[in-house]
Amino acid sequence: MKRKLQSRLKSKSRTIDKGRIRSVLIACEDSVSAPTYFNKILYKLKETNKLSLDSLIIPHTGKTHPSGVLKDLMLYKSQSGKTFEDYDSCWIVIDRDKSFLGRGGHSKKDFNRTLKKAKKFKINVAYSNPSFELWYLLHFTCRKTPIDRHKVVELVVEHIKTLDEDKYRNLAVGNIKSEKMTKQIFKDMQELQKTAIINAKKLKRFHKEKRRRVDPENANPLTNIDKLIIELNNIDKLC
C-alpha cells in the first residue's frame, strides 16, 4: 500500500496548467486559533477566484500530536473523492511544543518522524517552536532567546494591546485563542505581516549561522509559517 502511494506521488506531475486555479489542503494541530487564522486567508482567496473552492482547512478530529495531524491530512477524502494527492499544495501546521514542567507537549521522536514522513510524501510542514503564537509575536519583535509557549502568549497579549487598548481591554491569556479574538487579531495585524515575514527569516538565518543548519526540533524560537503565508499571498502567480 505504501509503495503504491509513493509510486503515484513520484509519477504525479507537479506542473500546473497555466490559468488553472490552484488548490490547497491544510491540517492544523489546534482546533481554533490556527484554523480560524488560515480560514480568513483562504476565504478571501476563494472570494477573489485565486484559490479553488474545494481548498480547505481539514476539520479537526481531536488529534493534537504532529503524527496525528499528518495522518488526518493523508486520510482526508472529500465528498467527491478527492484526497491529498489531488491537491496542488498540502500543508500541516504543527508546534514543537515541548513538555513544560512535566505537562503536555510532544515527543522529540514524534515531531522528527513527522517531518521526515511529510517530506517523503511531498507534504509541506509549517512548524513553530515553541508554538503557533510565535508567529503573532514576530509581527512586533524578533526575539532570538529561548522562550516557552506560555511566555510567548503573555508577550503577544502585551503587544496586541498596544494596537488598540480599548478594543483589546478584555484580551487575556485565557481567551487569545478564541475564534472571536483570532479574527480580530488577524484583521488588525495585517499591516504588520511583512514585518513578521522578515523576522521569521531573520530567525532562520540566526539559527543557521549558529549551528550551520536549521533544526526545527531544537531551535527555539523558530517558525517557517512565513513560507505558507508567502505561498498563499502569491497563489495566483504560481500557475
Short mmCIF file of C-alpha atoms in Angstrom, two decimals:
data_model
loop_
_atom_site.label_atom_id
_atom_site.label_comp_id
_atom_site.label_asym_id
_atom_site.label_seq_id
_atom_site.Cartn_x
_atom_site.Cartn_y
_atom_site.Cartn_z
CA MET A 1 0.00 0.00 0.00
CA LYS A 2 2.77 2.44 0.97
CA ARG A 3 4.79 1.56 -2.14
CA LYS A 4 1.80 2.20 -4.40
CA LEU A 5 1.18 5.59 -2.76
CA GLN A 6 4.83 6.58 -3.07
CA SER A 7 4.84 5.48 -6.70
CA ARG A 8 1.79 7.61 -7.50
CA LEU A 9 3.33 10.61 -5.78
CA LYS A 10 6.59 10.15 -7.65
CA SER A 11 4.88 9.92 -11.01
CA LYS A 12 2.39 12.69 -10.29
CA SER A 13 3.26 15.82 -12.26
CA ARG A 14 3.70 19.00 -10.25
CA THR A 15 3.21 21.09 -13.38
CA ILE A 16 0.20 23.38 -13.07
CA ASP A 17 -1.74 24.28 -16.21
CA LYS A 18 -1.42 27.97 -16.90
CA GLY A 19 -4.53 29.82 -15.82
CA ARG A 20 -5.88 26.97 -13.70
CA ILE A 21 -6.86 27.89 -10.16
CA ARG A 22 -4.69 26.11 -7.60
CA SER A 23 -5.96 24.05 -4.70
CA VAL A 24 -4.62 23.92 -1.14
CA LEU A 25 -5.29 21.47 1.69
CA ILE A 26 -4.24 22.29 5.27
CA ALA A 27 -4.42 20.34 8.54
CA CYS A 28 -3.77 22.17 11.83
CA GLU A 29 -2.69 20.91 15.22
CA ASP A 30 -5.04 23.12 17.21
CA SER A 31 -8.78 23.29 16.75
CA VAL A 32 -9.47 27.04 16.86
CA SER A 33 -6.73 29.69 16.51
CA ALA A 34 -4.64 28.42 13.58
CA PRO A 35 -7.64 27.10 11.59
CA THR A 36 -9.50 30.38 12.13
CA TYR A 37 -6.44 32.39 11.12
CA PHE A 38 -5.81 30.48 7.90
CA ASN A 39 -9.51 30.23 7.03
CA LYS A 40 -9.58 34.03 6.93
CA ILE A 41 -6.88 33.92 4.26
CA LEU A 42 -8.48 31.08 2.30
CA TYR A 43 -11.90 32.77 2.34
CA LYS A 44 -10.52 35.92 0.74
CA LEU A 45 -8.60 33.95 -1.89
CA LYS A 46 -11.69 31.95 -2.83
CA GLU A 47 -13.81 35.08 -2.92
CA THR A 48 -11.41 36.66 -5.43
CA ASN A 49 -11.12 33.45 -7.51
CA LYS A 50 -7.46 32.98 -6.69
CA LEU A 51 -7.98 29.64 -4.97
CA SER A 52 -10.20 26.66 -5.78
CA LEU A 53 -13.45 26.37 -3.85
CA ASP A 54 -12.53 22.91 -2.57
CA SER A 55 -9.42 24.24 -0.84
CA LEU A 56 -9.91 23.97 2.91
CA ILE A 57 -8.66 23.52 6.44
CA ILE A 58 -9.43 19.91 7.37
CA PRO A 59 -11.99 19.71 10.21
CA HIS A 60 -10.18 18.96 13.47
CA THR A 61 -10.52 15.36 14.67
CA GLY A 62 -9.04 15.78 18.12
CA LYS A 63 -5.50 14.72 17.20
CA THR A 64 -3.00 17.28 18.51
CA HIS A 65 0.33 15.47 18.13
CA PRO A 66 2.28 16.03 14.86
CA SER A 67 1.95 12.47 13.55
CA GLY A 68 -1.80 12.58 14.18
CA VAL A 69 -2.20 15.83 12.23
CA LEU A 70 -0.25 14.34 9.33
CA LYS A 71 -2.39 11.20 9.43
CA ASP A 72 -5.57 13.30 9.28
CA LEU A 73 -4.32 15.03 6.14
CA MET A 74 -3.25 11.82 4.44
CA LEU A 75 -6.57 10.11 5.22
CA TYR A 76 -8.72 13.05 4.15
CA LYS A 77 -11.26 12.36 1.42
CA SER A 78 -13.77 14.89 0.11
CA GLN A 79 -17.34 14.06 -0.87
CA SER A 80 -16.20 13.98 -4.48
CA GLY A 81 -13.45 11.50 -3.61
CA LYS A 82 -10.58 13.97 -3.68
CA THR A 83 -7.58 13.07 -1.48
CA PHE A 84 -4.41 14.93 -0.51
CA GLU A 85 -2.71 13.55 -3.62
CA ASP A 86 -5.12 15.53 -5.78
CA TYR A 87 -4.30 18.93 -4.28
CA ASP A 88 -1.63 21.18 -5.73
CA SER A 89 -0.28 22.02 -2.29
CA CYS A 90 -0.67 20.27 1.07
CA TRP A 91 0.39 21.60 4.46
CA ILE A 92 0.28 20.58 8.08
CA VAL A 93 0.62 23.28 10.75
CA ILE A 94 2.26 21.93 13.91
CA ASP A 95 4.11 23.06 17.04
CA ARG A 96 7.27 21.65 18.59
CA ASP A 97 5.53 22.20 21.91
CA LYS A 98 8.00 20.56 24.27
CA SER A 99 6.77 19.36 27.65
CA PHE A 100 6.61 22.23 30.16
CA LEU A 101 7.07 21.44 33.84
CA GLY A 102 6.37 17.82 33.02
CA ARG A 103 2.99 18.57 31.44
CA GLY A 104 1.71 18.21 27.89
CA GLY A 105 3.92 18.66 24.86
CA HIS A 106 5.03 16.35 22.08
CA SER A 107 7.91 13.90 21.99
CA LYS A 108 11.06 14.62 20.01
CA LYS A 109 10.61 11.30 18.22
CA ASP A 110 7.06 12.06 17.09
CA PHE A 111 7.99 15.55 15.86
CA ASN A 112 11.07 14.49 13.87
CA ARG A 113 9.41 11.38 12.48
CA THR A 114 6.52 13.52 11.24
CA LEU A 115 8.87 15.93 9.45
CA LYS A 116 10.60 13.02 7.76
CA LYS A 117 7.38 11.30 6.68
CA ALA A 118 5.84 14.54 5.40
CA LYS A 119 8.87 15.17 3.22
CA LYS A 120 8.65 11.62 1.87
CA PHE A 121 5.09 12.22 0.71
CA LYS A 122 5.72 15.77 -0.57
CA ILE A 123 3.65 17.37 2.17
CA ASN A 124 4.78 20.78 3.43
CA VAL A 125 5.19 21.43 7.14
CA ALA A 126 4.62 24.83 8.75
CA TYR A 127 6.20 24.40 12.17
CA SER A 128 6.67 26.67 15.16
CA ASN A 129 8.98 26.21 18.10
CA PRO A 130 7.57 26.56 20.68
CA SER A 131 4.06 27.37 19.39
CA PHE A 132 1.89 29.00 16.71
CA GLU A 133 1.67 32.21 18.74
CA LEU A 134 5.34 32.85 17.97
CA TRP A 135 4.11 33.88 14.51
CA TYR A 136 2.00 36.57 16.19
CA LEU A 137 4.96 37.75 18.27
CA LEU A 138 7.11 38.19 15.17
CA HIS A 139 4.71 40.86 13.94
CA PHE A 140 6.09 43.05 16.72
CA THR A 141 9.62 41.89 17.54
CA CYS A 142 12.34 39.44 16.55
CA ARG A 143 13.16 37.59 19.74
CA LYS A 144 16.17 35.27 19.48
CA THR A 145 16.47 33.94 23.03
CA PRO A 146 14.68 30.68 24.04
CA ILE A 147 11.11 31.01 25.25
CA ASP A 148 8.38 28.62 26.41
CA ARG A 149 4.89 28.56 24.91
CA HIS A 150 3.28 30.20 27.96
CA LYS A 151 5.64 33.18 27.89
CA VAL A 152 5.05 33.60 24.15
CA VAL A 153 1.32 34.04 24.73
CA GLU A 154 1.91 36.50 27.58
CA LEU A 155 4.15 38.66 25.38
CA VAL A 156 1.72 38.50 22.46
CA VAL A 157 -1.11 39.73 24.69
CA GLU A 158 1.03 42.66 25.82
CA HIS A 159 1.96 43.64 22.26
CA ILE A 160 -1.53 43.29 20.81
CA LYS A 161 -2.96 45.53 23.50
CA THR A 162 -0.69 48.32 22.19
CA LEU A 163 -2.55 48.21 18.86
CA ASP A 164 -5.75 49.43 20.50
CA GLU A 165 -6.02 49.44 24.29
CA ASP A 166 -9.78 49.98 24.26
CA LYS A 167 -10.57 47.28 21.70
CA TYR A 168 -8.35 44.73 23.43
CA ARG A 169 -9.08 45.66 27.03
CA ASN A 170 -10.54 42.18 27.61
CA LEU A 171 -7.77 40.30 25.78
CA ALA A 172 -6.04 37.80 28.06
CA VAL A 173 -4.00 34.60 28.01
CA GLY A 174 -7.22 32.67 28.56
CA ASN A 175 -9.12 33.96 25.51
CA ILE A 176 -6.48 34.88 22.94
CA LYS A 177 -7.01 31.57 21.12
CA SER A 178 -10.77 32.00 20.81
CA GLU A 179 -12.35 32.32 17.36
CA LYS A 180 -13.58 35.85 18.05
CA MET A 181 -10.19 37.12 19.20
CA THR A 182 -8.32 35.32 16.42
CA LYS A 183 -10.46 37.01 13.75
CA GLN A 184 -9.89 40.43 15.30
CA ILE A 185 -6.16 39.84 15.72
CA PHE A 186 -5.85 38.66 12.12
CA LYS A 187 -7.53 41.82 10.86
CA ASP A 188 -5.51 44.23 12.98
CA MET A 189 -2.13 42.61 12.32
CA GLN A 190 -2.36 42.54 8.52
CA GLU A 191 -0.34 45.72 8.16
CA LEU A 192 2.43 44.10 10.22
CA GLN A 193 2.61 40.88 8.19
CA LYS A 194 5.67 41.96 6.19
CA THR A 195 7.49 42.60 9.46
CA ALA A 196 6.60 39.09 10.67
CA ILE A 197 7.92 37.55 7.44
CA ILE A 198 11.18 39.50 7.75
CA ASN A 199 11.59 38.48 11.40
CA ALA A 200 10.86 34.82 10.66
CA LYS A 201 13.61 34.85 8.03
CA LYS A 202 15.97 36.56 10.47
CA LEU A 203 15.41 33.75 12.98
CA LYS A 204 16.19 31.09 10.38
CA ARG A 205 19.43 32.89 9.44
CA PHE A 206 20.33 33.26 13.11
CA HIS A 207 19.99 29.54 13.82
CA LYS A 208 21.71 28.56 10.58
CA GLU A 209 24.72 30.74 11.37
CA LYS A 210 24.79 29.41 14.93
CA ARG A 211 24.61 25.70 14.11
CA ARG A 212 25.22 25.67 10.35
CA ARG A 213 21.74 24.28 9.80
CA VAL A 214 18.16 24.92 10.83
CA ASP A 215 16.94 22.30 13.29
CA PRO A 216 13.18 22.78 13.96
CA GLU A 217 13.20 20.40 16.91
CA ASN A 218 15.93 22.18 18.87
CA ALA A 219 15.95 25.75 17.54
CA ASN A 220 13.89 27.95 19.83
CA PRO A 221 12.43 30.34 18.87
CA LEU A 222 11.83 29.35 15.25
CA THR A 223 9.00 29.18 12.74
CA ASN A 224 8.58 28.77 9.00
CA ILE A 225 4.92 29.79 8.88
CA ASP A 226 6.16 32.63 6.70
CA LYS A 227 6.62 30.08 3.87
CA LEU A 228 2.94 29.15 3.97
CA ILE A 229 1.91 32.80 4.17
CA ILE A 230 4.12 33.71 1.21
CA GLU A 231 2.71 30.84 -0.84
CA LEU A 232 -0.86 31.88 -0.14
CA ASN A 233 -0.09 35.54 -0.83
CA ASN A 234 1.29 34.59 -4.23
CA ILE A 235 -1.03 31.70 -5.04
CA ASP A 236 -2.33 33.24 -8.27
CA LYS A 237 1.24 33.76 -9.53
CA LEU A 238 2.28 30.13 -9.12
CA CYS A 239 0.31 28.77 -12.07
#
